[in-house]
């Protein structure tokens, strides 16, 4: 099999958005149109409805939100698609950011009634820093929305991004009938289906097609023609180079819940999105065609199959060819590891995969030693530094109120910690061994408690703390030096899982004040080892 052909047909992308913009709904509809599911699910599914493929976790079903990023792999129209549905809630930025290291492009979903929201902007900045091409889907056009031209203007002004409308809405809000494909010069008029569970019937025709004219009232038709002519007069051409450089975003209008415009987005995206790209490693470019197999782990998930209590490591293949049962070098330990249990995934469903190529995301089961950011490779000189670290902003003690369940509590917490979404700190000179959880957002604590009880049968009690800021101390400080530190009121010394010393502060002012009574001691928002890695990484 020609590896170059396999690479060219891969498309690996994530869907990003502000919460409630319709990201998971769009994910489900892309699966429907891609032939991966026969019936699209509902994010807030009633008992008699089918739940979404990507929101498989029990808490996601109860809350109607995406909590864990999910990998969905399927074939469509000659392409092998690796689609990553990311959490949209603000507390899950760390998991989302890690997913963005594993993709080659993104689809940004915007609620057309609200425009660009804070979380969208935050995620966009991460994409811009990494040079990731962005495709935009203006969702919910079948509800009251901003003027399409105002939405384009907002994209350009707020994000500083050129916007090229590939299609244009025909009517808006309750009068939304479909879209006009500017490149093919055709109208696509849709019919609604019950609950949006099936593909929307569509009628396609040219500007002067009588069947199209019959379905549109005079005012809608005239307004659409006027706006199309105005866009054509602007004279902008679709520029693939500008899109791949992340300077211009192709814009598609539609309604995910009613399946309007989903097929046009999917086909247009696959045509113009990039195949797997080279990865820069210490100034050297590792191309996907590099003969050595290499990839990095960007996510770990415990208990995707509750019956087996297993953990799965998600690996992005970067170069060479993966073959099941191959032996690879594990970068962090230097040991040889045999990869025998490998799977392709669709939410929490999995099937054994015997081979994979650059761009593919595969799940590896049964390797407790794997961690976030680890490189697996047949060439030990390849070590990727792709995974960003984030400073926790929420802290809470986690108590085990039932001593009879101590074993389940400890085992469950250890497995959840391996996923890398929460950290555990140990307060210095504390008598007890109560774990101090640290996370980017407080909703992570609720997830930990829910999963401890539902997956391990261990109840827990959360105790809030007065701290909201953590800073790392320089490596190598002795116990005597730590004892000599003058701490602001309310601050505490602690250790992270790698035994690095940290200071917990009640607020930012307290952290800034620390340097006054402790001159010469420099605080950092990241662990010492990670700072050194970042300093050695090339600018992107």
Coordinates of C-alpha atoms in Angstrom, one line a residue:
X1 CA 0.0 0.0 0.0
X2 CA 1.4 3.4 -1.0
X3 CA 2.0 5.4 2.2
X4 CA 2.0 8.7 0.4
X5 CA -1.6 8.0 -0.9
X6 CA -2.7 7.0 2.6
X7 CA -1.3 10.3 4.0
X8 CA -3.0 12.4 1.3
X9 CA -6.5 11.0 2.1
X10 CA -6.2 11.6 5.8
X11 CA -8.1 14.6 7.4
X12 CA -7.6 15.1 11.2
X13 CA -9.6 18.0 12.7
X14 CA -11.3 19.2 15.8
X15 CA -14.5 21.1 16.2
X16 CA -14.2 24.1 18.6
X17 CA -16.8 26.6 19.9
X18 CA -18.2 28.5 22.8
X19 CA -20.6 26.4 25.0
X20 CA -24.0 26.0 23.4
X21 CA -23.0 27.1 19.9
X22 CA -24.0 23.6 18.6
X23 CA -20.6 21.9 18.4
X24 CA -21.7 18.4 19.5
X25 CA -24.9 18.6 17.4
X26 CA -22.8 19.5 14.3
X27 CA -20.4 16.6 15.2
X28 CA -23.3 14.2 15.2
X29 CA -24.6 15.5 11.8
X30 CA -21.2 15.1 10.2
X31 CA -21.3 11.5 11.3
X32 CA -24.8 11.2 9.8
X33 CA -23.7 12.7 6.4
X34 CA -20.4 10.8 6.6
X35 CA -22.3 7.5 6.9
X36 CA -20.9 6.7 10.3
X37 CA -24.4 6.6 12.0
X38 CA -27.8 5.9 10.5
X39 CA -29.7 8.1 12.9
X40 CA -28.4 11.3 14.4
X41 CA -28.7 11.7 18.2
X42 CA -29.8 14.6 20.3
X43 CA -27.4 16.3 22.8
X44 CA -30.2 16.7 25.3
X45 CA -31.8 13.3 24.5
X46 CA -35.1 12.3 25.9
X47 CA -35.4 8.7 27.1
X48 CA -37.0 7.5 23.8
X49 CA -34.4 9.3 21.7
X50 CA -30.9 8.2 20.7
X51 CA -28.1 10.0 22.6
X52 CA -25.2 11.5 20.7
X53 CA -22.3 9.3 19.7
X54 CA -19.7 11.7 21.1
X55 CA -21.2 12.4 24.5
X56 CA -20.9 8.8 25.8
X57 CA -20.1 9.6 29.5
X58 CA -23.0 9.2 31.9
X59 CA -22.5 12.7 33.3
X60 CA -22.5 14.2 29.8
X61 CA -25.9 12.6 29.1
X62 CA -27.3 13.9 32.4
X63 CA -26.0 17.5 32.0
X64 CA -26.3 17.8 28.2
X65 CA -22.7 19.1 27.9
X66 CA -19.5 17.7 26.4
X67 CA -17.1 16.9 29.3
X68 CA -14.5 14.7 27.6
X69 CA -12.9 15.1 24.2
X70 CA -13.9 12.2 22.0
X71 CA -12.3 10.6 18.9
X72 CA -14.5 9.6 16.0
X73 CA -12.9 7.9 13.0
X74 CA -14.8 7.0 9.8
X75 CA -14.4 6.8 6.0
X76 CA -16.3 9.0 3.6
X77 CA -15.9 9.7 -0.1
X78 CA -12.4 8.3 -0.3
X79 CA -11.1 10.1 2.8
X80 CA -10.2 8.7 6.2
X81 CA -11.6 11.2 8.7
X82 CA -10.3 11.5 12.3
X83 CA -12.8 13.9 14.0
X84 CA -12.2 15.1 17.6
X85 CA -15.2 16.5 19.4
X86 CA -13.8 18.8 22.1
X87 CA -15.4 19.9 25.4
X88 CA -17.0 23.3 25.0
X89 CA -17.3 24.2 28.7
X90 CA -14.8 26.8 29.9
X91 CA -13.6 24.5 32.7
X92 CA -12.3 22.0 30.1
X93 CA -9.9 24.2 28.3
X94 CA -6.9 22.1 29.2
X95 CA -8.3 18.9 27.6
X96 CA -9.4 21.0 24.6
X97 CA -6.0 22.6 24.1
X98 CA -4.3 19.2 24.2
X99 CA -6.6 18.0 21.4
X100 CA -5.6 21.0 19.3
X101 CA -2.0 19.7 19.3
X102 CA -3.2 16.5 17.6
X103 CA -5.1 18.0 14.7
X104 CA -4.2 19.6 11.3
X105 CA -7.2 22.0 11.1
X106 CA -10.3 23.0 12.9
X107 CA -14.0 23.8 12.3
X108 CA -15.0 26.8 14.4
X109 CA -18.8 26.8 15.2
X110 CA -20.3 30.2 15.8
X111 CA -23.9 30.8 17.1
X112 CA -25.1 33.2 14.4
X113 CA -27.3 35.0 16.9
X114 CA -24.5 35.7 19.3
X115 CA -21.4 36.1 17.1
X116 CA -18.0 35.6 18.5
X117 CA -18.0 34.7 22.3
X118 CA -15.2 34.7 24.8
X119 CA -14.4 31.0 24.6
X120 CA -14.3 31.1 20.8
X121 CA -11.8 33.9 20.9
X122 CA -9.6 32.0 23.5
X123 CA -9.5 28.8 21.4
X124 CA -8.9 30.8 18.2
X125 CA -5.8 32.3 19.7
X126 CA -4.4 28.9 20.4
X127 CA -5.1 27.9 16.8
X128 CA -3.4 31.0 15.6
X129 CA -0.3 30.4 17.7
X130 CA 0.0 26.9 16.2
X131 CA -0.8 28.0 12.7
X132 CA -3.8 25.7 12.4
X133 CA -6.2 26.5 9.4
X134 CA -9.7 27.4 10.5
X135 CA -13.0 26.7 8.7
X136 CA -16.1 28.5 10.1
X137 CA -19.6 27.3 10.4
X138 CA -22.2 29.9 11.2
X139 CA -24.8 27.8 13.0
X140 CA -28.5 28.3 13.9
X141 CA -29.4 30.3 10.9
X142 CA -32.9 29.0 11.3
X143 CA -33.3 31.1 14.4
X144 CA -33.2 34.9 14.8
X145 CA -29.7 35.9 13.9
X146 CA -27.3 38.8 13.2
X147 CA -27.1 40.0 9.6
X148 CA -24.7 37.7 7.7
X149 CA -22.6 40.7 6.6
X150 CA -22.3 41.8 10.2
X151 CA -21.1 38.3 11.2
X152 CA -18.4 38.4 8.5
X153 CA -17.3 41.9 9.6
X154 CA -17.1 40.6 13.2
X155 CA -14.8 37.7 12.1
X156 CA -12.5 40.2 10.4
X157 CA -12.5 42.8 13.2
X158 CA -12.5 40.7 16.3
X159 CA -10.3 37.8 15.2
X160 CA -8.3 39.7 12.5
X161 CA -9.1 37.0 10.1
X162 CA -10.0 37.3 6.4
X163 CA -13.5 35.8 5.8
X164 CA -14.5 34.2 2.5
X165 CA -18.2 33.2 2.4
X166 CA -18.3 29.9 0.4
X167 CA -22.1 29.9 0.7
X168 CA -24.8 32.4 1.6
X169 CA -28.0 32.0 3.6
X170 CA -31.3 32.2 1.7
X171 CA -33.5 34.0 4.2
X172 CA -32.7 34.1 7.9
X173 CA -34.4 33.0 11.1
X174 CA -37.8 31.3 10.7
X175 CA -37.6 32.2 6.9
X176 CA -34.3 30.4 6.5
X177 CA -34.8 28.2 3.4
X178 CA -31.2 27.0 2.6
X179 CA -28.0 28.3 1.1
X180 CA -26.5 29.6 -2.1
X181 CA -23.3 27.9 -3.1
X182 CA -21.2 30.8 -4.5
X183 CA -18.6 28.7 -6.2
X184 CA -21.0 26.3 -8.0
X185 CA -23.6 29.1 -8.4
X186 CA -26.4 26.9 -7.2
X187 CA -29.3 27.2 -4.7
X188 CA -29.7 24.5 -2.1
X189 CA -33.2 24.6 -0.6
X190 CA -33.8 22.2 2.3
X191 CA -36.8 20.6 3.9
X192 CA -36.9 19.9 7.6
X193 CA -36.9 16.4 9.0
X194 CA -38.5 15.3 12.3
X195 CA -35.9 16.1 15.0
X196 CA -33.2 16.4 12.4
X197 CA -32.5 12.7 12.7
X198 CA -32.3 12.0 9.0
X199 CA -30.6 13.8 6.1
X200 CA -32.6 16.8 5.0
X201 CA -34.2 16.5 1.5
X202 CA -32.6 19.1 -0.7
X203 CA -33.6 20.7 -4.0
X204 CA -30.7 22.1 -6.1
X205 CA -31.0 24.6 -8.9
X206 CA -29.5 27.6 -10.6
X207 CA -30.3 31.3 -10.2
X208 CA -33.2 31.3 -12.8
X209 CA -34.5 27.7 -12.2
X210 CA -38.3 27.9 -12.2
X211 CA -38.6 25.2 -9.4
X212 CA -36.4 27.3 -7.2
X213 CA -38.2 30.6 -7.9
X214 CA -41.5 28.9 -7.0
X215 CA -40.3 28.0 -3.5
X216 CA -39.0 31.5 -2.7
X217 CA -41.1 34.6 -2.1
X218 CA -40.2 37.7 -4.2
X219 CA -38.6 39.6 -1.3
X220 CA -36.3 36.7 -0.1
X221 CA -35.2 36.0 -3.7
X222 CA -34.5 39.7 -4.4
X223 CA -32.6 40.2 -1.2
X224 CA -30.5 37.1 -1.7
X225 CA -29.6 38.1 -5.3
X226 CA -28.6 41.6 -4.2
X227 CA -26.3 40.3 -1.4
X228 CA -24.7 37.7 -3.8
X229 CA -24.0 40.4 -6.4
X230 CA -22.5 42.6 -3.7
X231 CA -20.2 39.8 -2.6
X232 CA -19.2 39.2 -6.2
X233 CA -18.4 42.9 -6.7
X234 CA -16.0 42.7 -3.7
X235 CA -13.9 40.7 -6.1
X236 CA -12.3 38.4 -3.5
X237 CA -11.2 35.0 -4.8
X238 CA -11.0 31.8 -2.8
X239 CA -7.3 31.4 -2.0
X240 CA -6.2 27.9 -0.7
X241 CA -2.7 29.2 0.3
X242 CA -4.2 31.9 2.5
X243 CA -6.6 29.4 4.1
X244 CA -3.7 26.9 4.8
X245 CA -1.6 29.7 6.3
X246 CA -4.5 30.5 8.7
X247 CA -5.0 34.0 7.3
X248 CA -8.4 33.4 5.7
X249 CA -11.3 31.3 6.9
X250 CA -13.9 29.8 4.5
X251 CA -17.3 30.6 6.0
X252 CA -20.3 28.2 5.6
X253 CA -23.8 29.1 6.8
X254 CA -26.4 26.5 8.0
X255 CA -28.3 24.8 10.8
X256 CA -26.8 21.8 12.4
X257 CA -29.9 20.7 14.2
X258 CA -32.0 20.7 10.9
X259 CA -29.1 19.4 8.8
X260 CA -29.1 22.5 6.5
X261 CA -25.7 23.1 4.9
X262 CA -24.0 20.2 6.7
X263 CA -23.1 18.3 3.5
X264 CA -21.7 21.4 1.8
X265 CA -19.5 22.1 4.9
X266 CA -18.3 18.5 5.0
X267 CA -17.5 18.3 1.3
X268 CA -15.9 21.8 1.1
X269 CA -13.9 21.1 4.2
X270 CA -12.5 17.8 2.9
X271 CA -11.6 19.4 -0.4
X272 CA -9.6 22.3 1.1
X273 CA -8.4 21.1 4.5
X274 CA -4.7 20.0 4.7
X275 CA -3.5 16.4 4.9
X276 CA -1.1 15.6 7.8
X277 CA 1.7 18.1 8.2
X278 CA 5.3 17.8 9.2
X279 CA 6.2 18.3 12.9
X280 CA 9.1 20.5 13.9
X281 CA 11.5 18.8 16.3
X282 CA 14.6 20.7 17.6
X283 CA 14.7 22.7 14.4
X284 CA 14.3 19.6 12.2
X285 CA 11.2 18.9 10.3
X286 CA 9.8 15.3 10.7
X287 CA 7.6 14.7 7.6
X288 CA 4.7 12.3 7.6
X289 CA 6.6 10.3 5.0
X290 CA 9.6 9.8 7.3
X291 CA 10.3 6.0 7.3
X292 CA 10.4 5.7 11.1
X293 CA 7.1 5.3 13.0
X294 CA 6.4 8.0 15.5
X295 CA 3.5 9.5 17.4
X296 CA 2.6 11.2 20.7
X297 CA 0.0 10.6 23.4
X298 CA -2.3 13.6 23.8
X299 CA -5.1 12.1 26.0
X300 CA -5.7 9.3 28.4
X301 CA -9.2 8.1 29.4
X302 CA -10.0 5.7 32.1
X303 CA -13.1 3.4 32.1
X304 CA -14.3 4.0 28.5
X305 CA -15.5 0.4 28.9
X306 CA -16.7 0.1 32.6
X307 CA -17.0 -3.7 32.3
X308 CA -13.2 -4.0 32.0
X309 CA -11.9 -1.1 34.1
X310 CA -9.4 -0.3 31.4
X311 CA -7.6 2.9 30.4
X312 CA -7.0 4.0 26.9
X313 CA -4.2 6.2 25.6
X314 CA -5.0 8.3 22.5
X315 CA -2.0 8.4 20.1
X316 CA -1.7 10.8 17.1
X317 CA 0.4 9.1 14.4
X318 CA 2.9 11.6 13.0
X319 CA 5.2 9.6 10.7
X320 CA 5.8 6.2 9.3
X321 CA 3.4 3.3 9.5
X322 CA 1.9 1.8 12.6
X323 CA 1.4 -2.0 12.7
X324 CA -0.2 -3.9 15.5
X325 CA 2.2 -5.9 17.7
X326 CA 5.1 -3.7 16.7
X327 CA 7.8 -2.8 19.3
X328 CA 8.5 0.8 19.9
X329 CA 10.6 3.0 22.1
X330 CA 8.8 4.8 25.0
X331 CA 10.5 8.2 25.2
X332 CA 10.1 8.9 28.9
X333 CA 11.4 5.5 30.2
X334 CA 13.6 4.5 27.3
X335 CA 12.0 1.0 27.4
X336 CA 10.8 -1.1 24.5
X337 CA 7.1 -1.6 24.5
X338 CA 5.0 -3.9 22.3
X339 CA 1.8 -2.3 21.0
X340 CA -0.6 -5.3 20.8
X341 CA -4.0 -3.9 21.8
X342 CA -4.7 -1.1 19.3
X343 CA -8.1 0.2 18.3
X344 CA -9.9 2.7 16.1
X345 CA -12.7 4.6 17.8
X346 CA -16.2 6.0 17.4
X347 CA -17.0 7.6 20.7
X348 CA -16.8 4.7 23.3
X349 CA -17.1 2.0 20.6
X350 CA -13.9 0.5 19.4
X351 CA -12.6 -2.1 16.9
X352 CA -9.2 -3.6 16.6
X353 CA -6.9 -1.8 14.1
X354 CA -4.0 -3.6 12.5
X355 CA -2.4 -0.6 10.8
X356 CA -2.5 3.2 10.9
X357 CA -0.9 6.0 9.0
X358 CA 0.1 9.6 9.8
X359 CA -3.0 11.7 10.7
X360 CA -4.7 8.7 12.3
X361 CA -5.7 8.7 16.0
X362 CA -5.6 5.3 17.6
X363 CA -6.4 4.0 21.1
X364 CA -3.9 1.9 23.0
X365 CA -5.2 -0.2 25.8
X366 CA -3.4 -1.9 28.7
X367 CA -0.3 0.3 29.1
X368 CA -0.4 1.9 32.6
X369 CA 3.1 3.4 32.1
X370 CA 2.0 5.8 29.3
X371 CA 1.5 9.4 30.2
X372 CA 0.3 12.6 28.5
X373 CA 2.9 13.9 26.1
X374 CA 4.9 10.6 25.8
X375 CA 6.4 9.8 22.4
X376 CA 6.2 6.3 21.0
X377 CA 8.6 5.7 18.1
X378 CA 10.8 3.2 16.2
X379 CA 13.5 5.9 16.2
X380 CA 14.7 6.8 19.7
X381 CA 16.0 10.2 18.5
X382 CA 12.4 11.4 17.8
X383 CA 10.9 13.0 20.9
X384 CA 7.9 15.4 20.5
X385 CA 7.3 18.3 22.9
X386 CA 3.7 19.0 21.7
X387 CA 1.6 19.1 24.9
X388 CA 1.1 22.4 26.7
X389 CA 0.8 22.6 30.5
X390 CA -1.7 24.9 32.2
X391 CA -1.6 26.5 35.7
X392 CA -4.4 25.3 38.0
X393 CA -6.8 28.0 39.3
X394 CA -9.1 25.9 41.5
X395 CA -8.1 23.9 44.6
X396 CA -10.1 21.6 46.9
X397 CA -9.4 18.8 49.4
X398 CA -11.1 15.5 48.5
X399 CA -12.1 13.4 51.6
X400 CA -13.0 9.8 51.7
X401 CA -16.0 9.6 54.2
X402 CA -16.2 5.8 54.0
X403 CA -13.1 4.1 55.2
X404 CA -14.4 0.7 54.1
X405 CA -14.1 1.9 50.5
X406 CA -10.5 3.2 50.9
X407 CA -9.1 0.8 48.3
X408 CA -11.7 1.8 45.6
X409 CA -11.2 5.5 46.5
X410 CA -7.4 5.3 46.1
X411 CA -7.5 3.2 42.9
X412 CA -10.1 5.4 41.3
X413 CA -8.3 8.6 42.1
X414 CA -5.0 7.2 40.8
X415 CA -6.6 6.2 37.5
X416 CA -8.4 9.5 37.1
X417 CA -5.1 11.4 37.8
X418 CA -3.4 9.6 34.9
X419 CA -5.8 11.3 32.5
X420 CA -3.9 14.5 33.3
X421 CA -6.9 16.8 33.7
X422 CA -6.5 17.2 37.4
X423 CA -3.4 17.3 39.6
X424 CA -2.8 16.3 43.2
X425 CA -0.7 18.5 45.6
X426 CA 0.5 17.6 49.1
X427 CA 0.5 20.4 51.7
X428 CA 3.8 20.6 53.4
X429 CA 3.8 19.4 57.1
X430 CA 0.2 18.4 56.9
X431 CA -0.6 15.6 59.4
X432 CA -3.2 13.8 57.3
X433 CA -2.9 12.4 53.7
X434 CA -5.9 14.1 52.3
X435 CA -5.4 14.8 48.6
X436 CA -5.5 18.4 47.5
X437 CA -6.9 18.5 44.0
X438 CA -5.8 21.2 41.6
X439 CA -7.6 21.9 38.3
X440 CA -8.0 24.6 35.6
X441 CA -11.8 24.9 36.5
X442 CA -14.0 23.8 39.5
X443 CA -16.3 21.7 37.3
X444 CA -13.5 19.1 37.1
X445 CA -14.0 18.4 40.8
X446 CA -17.6 17.5 40.2
X447 CA -16.5 15.2 37.4
X448 CA -14.0 13.4 39.7
X449 CA -16.6 12.9 42.4
X450 CA -19.2 11.6 39.9
X451 CA -16.8 9.2 38.3
X452 CA -15.4 8.0 41.6
X453 CA -18.9 7.0 42.7
X454 CA -20.3 5.7 39.3
X455 CA -17.2 3.9 38.1
X456 CA -15.6 2.8 41.4
X457 CA -18.4 2.8 44.0
X458 CA -16.5 5.3 46.2
X459 CA -18.3 8.3 47.6
X460 CA -16.3 11.5 48.4
X461 CA -16.6 14.8 50.1
X462 CA -15.2 18.1 48.7
X463 CA -13.8 20.7 51.0
X464 CA -13.2 24.2 49.5
X465 CA -9.9 25.9 50.2
X466 CA -8.9 29.6 50.4
X467 CA -6.3 29.3 47.6
X468 CA -6.8 30.5 44.0
X469 CA -3.2 30.9 42.8
X470 CA -0.3 28.4 42.6
X471 CA 3.3 29.2 41.8
X472 CA 6.3 26.9 41.5
X473 CA 9.5 27.6 43.5
X474 CA 13.0 27.1 41.8
X475 CA 14.2 23.5 41.7
X476 CA 16.8 22.4 44.3
X477 CA 15.8 24.4 47.3
X478 CA 16.7 22.6 50.6
X479 CA 14.3 22.0 53.4
X480 CA 16.2 24.7 55.4
X481 CA 15.7 27.2 52.6
X482 CA 12.0 26.4 52.4
X483 CA 11.7 26.9 56.2
X484 CA 13.4 30.3 55.8
X485 CA 10.8 31.6 53.3
X486 CA 8.5 34.4 54.6
X487 CA 5.0 33.6 53.4
X488 CA 2.2 36.2 53.0
X489 CA -0.9 35.7 55.2
X490 CA -2.9 32.7 54.1
X491 CA -0.2 31.2 51.8
X492 CA 1.0 27.6 52.2
X493 CA 3.9 25.5 50.9
X494 CA 3.1 22.2 49.1
X495 CA 4.6 19.7 46.7
X496 CA 3.3 18.5 43.3
X497 CA 3.4 14.9 42.1
X498 CA 7.0 15.3 40.9
X499 CA 7.9 16.5 44.4
X500 CA 8.6 20.1 43.1
X501 CA 7.9 22.7 45.8
X502 CA 5.0 25.1 45.2
X503 CA 3.4 28.0 47.1
X504 CA -0.4 28.3 47.3
X505 CA -1.7 31.9 47.5
X506 CA -5.2 33.2 48.3
X507 CA -5.0 35.7 45.5
X508 CA -2.8 37.3 42.8
X509 CA -1.9 40.2 45.0
X510 CA -0.4 37.8 47.6
X511 CA 1.6 36.0 44.9
X512 CA 3.0 39.4 43.7
X513 CA 3.9 40.4 47.2
X514 CA 5.9 37.2 47.9
X515 CA 9.1 38.6 46.2
X516 CA 9.3 41.6 48.6
X517 CA 10.2 39.6 51.8
X518 CA 11.9 36.9 49.7
X519 CA 14.3 38.7 47.3
X520 CA 16.2 36.4 44.9
X521 CA 13.5 33.7 44.9
X522 CA 11.8 33.6 41.4
X523 CA 8.3 32.1 41.2
X524 CA 7.0 30.4 38.1
X525 CA 3.5 29.5 36.8
X526 CA 4.8 26.2 35.5
X527 CA 7.0 23.4 36.9
X528 CA 10.7 23.9 36.5
X529 CA 11.2 20.9 34.0
X530 CA 8.4 22.1 31.7
X531 CA 9.9 25.7 31.5
X532 CA 13.2 24.2 30.4
X533 CA 11.4 22.2 27.6
X534 CA 9.6 25.3 26.4
X535 CA 12.8 27.3 26.3
X536 CA 14.3 24.7 24.0
X537 CA 11.3 24.5 21.6
X538 CA 11.5 26.4 18.3
X539 CA 9.1 29.2 17.7
X540 CA 6.1 28.1 15.7

